[in-house]
Amino acid sequence: KLLDAVEPQGNTQVILDLKLPLADGATARVNGSAQLVNARLRVKALDLGVTQINGTLKFNEQGVYSDTIKATALERPIQINIKSSNTQTAVNVAGRVGVSDLQKQFKIPGWQVAEGATDYQLKLQLPYDDSTPELLMQSKLAGVALDLPGALAKTREQQRSLSLTFSLADEAILPINLNYDNQLKAAIKFNIKQQRIESGNVLVGIGNVVQRQQAGIKLEINRERLALQDWLGLASSLAQG
């Protein structure tokens, strides 16, 4: 599943130690490593390039693992750590990203409400069974200011939790679930190649959202007070953007 999610580019030196026992029923032993020197890869679902990958990728009969691997994504340094269990391979990434970096990669409206840069953590979960691989992004958004209506607004100094879950089942359409501080939730289907939102379900307030089957964006409001004029102004600004 790792190669289903990412596309390696360039050449890599691989060392393999394979032990095949002669006794029937005995387990074969595999120990190998791939030395990555300025390697490159592409995360297929996000059409995102990762460059300057340096470190050692290790593997045995249980799966793939690594110590810290250093690389560059969205023009900033990242650190990668890979672990395997009995059920899945998990790729953990720690890095920092700026709003301008995201705007260059994902050409969708809405970036004008945010400015700054923040730390983030990514976890790419690759199950061994037929379950859908998922990419989970989490951040406290320290360093990012958000010009949103009412209580959703924040300064660069404030911290608010943001989680994004990407379902990697389809390379053409990327389902995304967003949760911002449990105050704003959204379920969006994003067309990577055409860089546009196909459908979305946005909730302000309490409740849960599910992916829409129909095209278009649905907005739900479930809170006692709402600055309607501010939200209408934001919607108009996003539409023009």
Short mmCIF file of C-alpha atoms in Angstrom, two decimals:
data_model
loop_
_atom_site.label_atom_id
_atom_site.label_comp_id
_atom_site.label_asym_id
_atom_site.label_seq_id
_atom_site.Cartn_x
_atom_site.Cartn_y
_atom_site.Cartn_z
CA LYS A 1 0.00 0.00 0.00
CA LEU A 2 2.96 2.36 0.48
CA LEU A 3 3.67 2.35 -3.25
CA ASP A 4 -0.05 2.77 -3.95
CA ALA A 5 0.01 6.07 -2.05
CA VAL A 6 3.36 7.47 -3.17
CA GLU A 7 5.33 7.38 -6.42
CA PRO A 8 9.12 7.18 -5.93
CA GLN A 9 11.26 9.04 -8.46
CA GLY A 10 14.93 8.47 -9.25
CA ASN A 11 17.32 5.66 -8.30
CA THR A 12 17.88 4.26 -4.80
CA GLN A 13 20.54 1.84 -3.56
CA VAL A 14 18.96 -1.22 -1.90
CA ILE A 15 20.74 -3.73 0.36
CA LEU A 16 18.95 -7.04 0.94
CA ASP A 17 19.74 -9.88 3.37
CA LEU A 18 17.46 -12.85 2.63
CA LYS A 19 17.63 -16.08 4.66
CA LEU A 20 15.63 -19.06 3.34
CA PRO A 21 15.52 -22.00 5.81
CA LEU A 22 15.68 -25.50 4.39
CA ALA A 23 13.29 -26.97 6.97
CA ASP A 24 9.62 -27.19 5.96
CA GLY A 25 7.40 -24.65 7.67
CA ALA A 26 10.25 -22.48 8.89
CA THR A 27 9.89 -18.72 8.42
CA ALA A 28 12.02 -16.87 5.92
CA ARG A 29 14.00 -13.94 7.32
CA VAL A 30 14.30 -10.70 5.40
CA ASN A 31 16.34 -7.67 6.37
CA GLY A 32 16.88 -4.85 3.93
CA SER A 33 17.49 -1.16 3.63
CA ALA A 34 17.25 1.53 1.01
CA GLN A 35 19.69 4.41 1.31
CA LEU A 36 17.92 7.59 0.22
CA VAL A 37 20.20 10.37 -1.00
CA ASN A 38 18.39 13.46 -2.33
CA ALA A 39 15.58 11.16 -3.44
CA ARG A 40 12.19 12.39 -4.63
CA LEU A 41 8.62 11.13 -4.51
CA ARG A 42 5.09 12.29 -5.25
CA VAL A 43 2.11 11.83 -2.92
CA LYS A 44 -0.41 10.73 -5.54
CA ALA A 45 -3.69 11.80 -3.94
CA LEU A 46 -2.43 15.33 -3.21
CA ASP A 47 -0.23 15.62 -6.33
CA LEU A 48 2.40 16.82 -3.86
CA GLY A 49 6.10 16.54 -4.47
CA VAL A 50 8.57 15.66 -1.71
CA THR A 51 12.23 16.33 -2.52
CA GLN A 52 15.71 16.18 -0.96
CA ILE A 53 14.84 12.95 0.89
CA ASN A 54 17.82 11.76 2.92
CA GLY A 55 17.91 8.81 5.30
CA THR A 56 17.57 5.05 5.47
CA LEU A 57 14.35 3.17 4.76
CA LYS A 58 14.41 -0.27 6.38
CA PHE A 59 12.25 -3.34 5.87
CA ASN A 60 11.88 -6.90 7.12
CA GLU A 61 9.25 -9.64 6.97
CA GLN A 62 6.98 -7.59 9.26
CA GLY A 63 6.99 -4.44 7.14
CA VAL A 64 8.68 -1.11 6.52
CA TYR A 65 10.22 1.17 9.19
CA SER A 66 12.78 3.92 9.58
CA ASP A 67 14.62 6.24 11.88
CA THR A 68 14.21 9.95 11.16
CA ILE A 69 14.31 10.75 7.45
CA LYS A 70 14.80 14.37 6.43
CA ALA A 71 13.15 15.88 3.36
CA THR A 72 11.52 18.97 1.87
CA ALA A 73 7.82 19.52 1.13
CA LEU A 74 6.06 22.72 0.13
CA GLU A 75 9.52 24.34 0.04
CA ARG A 76 10.10 23.72 3.77
CA PRO A 77 12.02 21.02 5.72
CA ILE A 78 10.13 18.06 7.15
CA GLN A 79 11.01 15.02 9.27
CA ILE A 80 9.60 11.58 8.45
CA ASN A 81 9.34 8.48 10.65
CA ILE A 82 7.86 5.18 9.46
CA LYS A 83 6.51 2.37 11.65
CA SER A 84 4.79 -0.92 10.86
CA SER A 85 2.43 -2.97 13.02
CA ASN A 86 0.46 -6.15 12.45
CA THR A 87 -2.32 -4.19 10.76
CA GLN A 88 -0.79 -1.20 9.00
CA THR A 89 2.19 0.91 8.05
CA ALA A 90 2.13 4.45 9.50
CA VAL A 91 4.14 7.30 8.00
CA ASN A 92 4.51 10.17 10.49
CA VAL A 93 5.58 13.62 9.29
CA ALA A 94 6.39 16.76 11.26
CA GLY A 95 6.92 20.09 9.55
CA ARG A 96 5.96 23.71 9.12
CA VAL A 97 3.91 25.30 6.35
CA GLY A 98 2.92 28.80 5.33
CA VAL A 99 -0.44 29.87 3.99
CA SER A 100 1.30 31.14 0.85
CA ASP A 101 2.86 27.67 0.34
CA LEU A 102 -0.56 26.04 0.52
CA GLN A 103 -2.02 28.62 -1.83
CA LYS A 104 0.58 27.74 -4.47
CA GLN A 105 -0.13 24.00 -4.16
CA PHE A 106 -3.92 24.08 -3.87
CA LYS A 107 -5.45 26.74 -6.10
CA ILE A 108 -8.84 27.06 -4.43
CA PRO A 109 -10.67 30.13 -3.08
CA GLY A 110 -10.55 31.05 0.59
CA TRP A 111 -6.87 31.57 1.32
CA GLN A 112 -7.41 35.32 1.73
CA VAL A 113 -8.90 34.78 5.21
CA ALA A 114 -5.61 33.32 6.53
CA GLU A 115 -2.03 34.55 6.85
CA GLY A 116 1.11 33.33 8.55
CA ALA A 117 2.77 29.94 9.05
CA THR A 118 2.35 27.08 11.55
CA ASP A 119 3.71 23.71 12.65
CA TYR A 120 1.80 20.57 11.72
CA GLN A 121 1.84 16.79 12.12
CA LEU A 122 0.80 14.32 9.44
CA LYS A 123 0.01 10.64 9.76
CA LEU A 124 -0.41 8.52 6.64
CA GLN A 125 -2.17 5.26 7.61
CA LEU A 126 -1.74 2.39 5.14
CA PRO A 127 -3.71 -0.68 6.30
CA TYR A 128 -2.72 -4.12 5.08
CA ASP A 129 -6.33 -5.16 4.41
CA ASP A 130 -8.78 -3.59 1.94
CA SER A 131 -9.53 -0.62 4.21
CA THR A 132 -9.12 2.82 2.66
CA PRO A 133 -5.77 4.54 3.35
CA GLU A 134 -6.13 7.83 5.23
CA LEU A 135 -4.00 10.91 5.72
CA LEU A 136 -4.57 12.81 8.97
CA MET A 137 -3.23 16.35 9.45
CA GLN A 138 -3.31 18.10 12.82
CA SER A 139 -2.19 21.57 13.92
CA LYS A 140 -2.74 24.07 16.72
CA LEU A 141 -2.48 26.89 14.14
CA ALA A 142 -0.08 28.91 16.30
CA GLY A 143 1.39 31.55 14.00
CA VAL A 144 -1.64 31.75 11.69
CA ALA A 145 -4.23 34.54 11.84
CA LEU A 146 -7.77 33.79 10.60
CA ASP A 147 -10.11 36.59 9.53
CA LEU A 148 -13.37 34.71 10.15
CA PRO A 149 -16.67 35.92 11.61
CA GLY A 150 -17.23 36.02 15.38
CA ALA A 151 -15.63 33.41 17.62
CA LEU A 152 -14.01 31.63 14.66
CA ALA A 153 -11.52 34.46 14.20
CA LYS A 154 -8.05 34.10 15.74
CA THR A 155 -4.81 36.01 16.04
CA ARG A 156 -1.37 34.60 15.27
CA GLU A 157 -0.72 34.23 19.02
CA GLN A 158 -3.85 32.18 19.74
CA GLN A 159 -4.00 28.41 19.40
CA ARG A 160 -6.97 26.59 17.91
CA SER A 161 -7.07 22.92 16.95
CA LEU A 162 -7.46 22.00 13.30
CA SER A 163 -7.74 18.47 11.94
CA LEU A 164 -8.02 17.40 8.32
CA THR A 165 -8.66 13.82 7.22
CA PHE A 166 -8.05 12.86 3.58
CA SER A 167 -9.48 9.60 2.22
CA LEU A 168 -7.08 8.22 -0.38
CA ALA A 169 -9.34 5.71 -2.13
CA ASP A 170 -9.69 7.68 -5.38
CA GLU A 171 -6.93 9.54 -7.20
CA ALA A 172 -9.38 11.80 -9.10
CA ILE A 173 -11.66 12.97 -6.28
CA LEU A 174 -10.25 13.54 -2.80
CA PRO A 175 -12.77 13.44 0.09
CA ILE A 176 -11.68 15.77 2.92
CA ASN A 177 -13.14 16.09 6.42
CA LEU A 178 -12.30 19.25 8.36
CA ASN A 179 -12.80 20.09 12.03
CA TYR A 180 -11.78 23.55 13.26
CA ASP A 181 -11.94 23.89 17.03
CA ASN A 182 -15.23 21.89 17.09
CA GLN A 183 -16.90 25.10 15.90
CA LEU A 184 -16.65 24.65 12.15
CA LYS A 185 -16.86 21.28 10.38
CA ALA A 186 -16.86 20.45 6.69
CA ALA A 187 -16.98 17.41 4.42
CA ILE A 188 -15.61 18.31 0.98
CA LYS A 189 -14.89 16.48 -2.26
CA PHE A 190 -11.91 18.09 -3.99
CA ASN A 191 -10.90 17.50 -7.61
CA ILE A 192 -7.09 17.43 -7.51
CA LYS A 193 -6.42 17.73 -11.25
CA GLN A 194 -8.96 20.48 -11.87
CA GLN A 195 -8.19 22.18 -8.53
CA ARG A 196 -11.82 22.75 -7.61
CA ILE A 197 -14.37 21.73 -4.99
CA GLU A 198 -16.95 19.34 -6.44
CA SER A 199 -19.25 19.29 -3.41
CA GLY A 200 -19.26 20.26 0.24
CA ASN A 201 -21.24 20.13 3.46
CA VAL A 202 -20.29 22.90 5.91
CA LEU A 203 -21.57 23.09 9.49
CA VAL A 204 -21.20 26.05 11.85
CA GLY A 205 -21.92 24.99 15.43
CA ILE A 206 -22.82 21.66 17.03
CA GLY A 207 -23.29 18.46 15.04
CA ASN A 208 -21.63 16.27 12.44
CA VAL A 209 -21.24 16.41 8.67
CA VAL A 210 -21.24 13.76 5.95
CA GLN A 211 -20.11 13.87 2.33
CA ARG A 212 -22.71 15.09 -0.14
CA GLN A 213 -23.55 12.97 -3.18
CA GLN A 214 -24.89 15.96 -5.12
CA ALA A 215 -22.76 18.76 -6.56
CA GLY A 216 -22.71 22.11 -4.80
CA ILE A 217 -22.09 23.33 -1.26
CA LYS A 218 -24.58 23.08 1.60
CA LEU A 219 -24.24 25.35 4.65
CA GLU A 220 -25.82 24.38 7.99
CA ILE A 221 -25.95 26.61 11.06
CA ASN A 222 -26.57 25.18 14.53
CA ARG A 223 -25.80 27.85 17.09
CA GLU A 224 -27.76 30.39 19.07
CA ARG A 225 -26.17 33.57 17.77
CA LEU A 226 -24.72 34.26 14.36
CA ALA A 227 -23.38 37.46 12.79
CA LEU A 228 -25.27 36.88 9.55
CA GLN A 229 -23.98 40.00 7.82
CA ASP A 230 -20.36 38.95 8.48
CA TRP A 231 -21.01 35.48 7.04
CA LEU A 232 -22.70 36.92 3.95
CA GLY A 233 -19.71 39.19 3.44
CA LEU A 234 -17.33 36.25 3.81
CA ALA A 235 -19.32 34.15 1.34
CA SER A 236 -19.24 36.99 -1.19
CA SER A 237 -15.49 37.40 -0.71
CA LEU A 238 -14.84 33.66 -1.18
CA ALA A 239 -16.99 33.56 -4.31
CA GLN A 240 -14.98 36.42 -5.83
CA GLY A 241 -11.72 34.74 -4.81
#
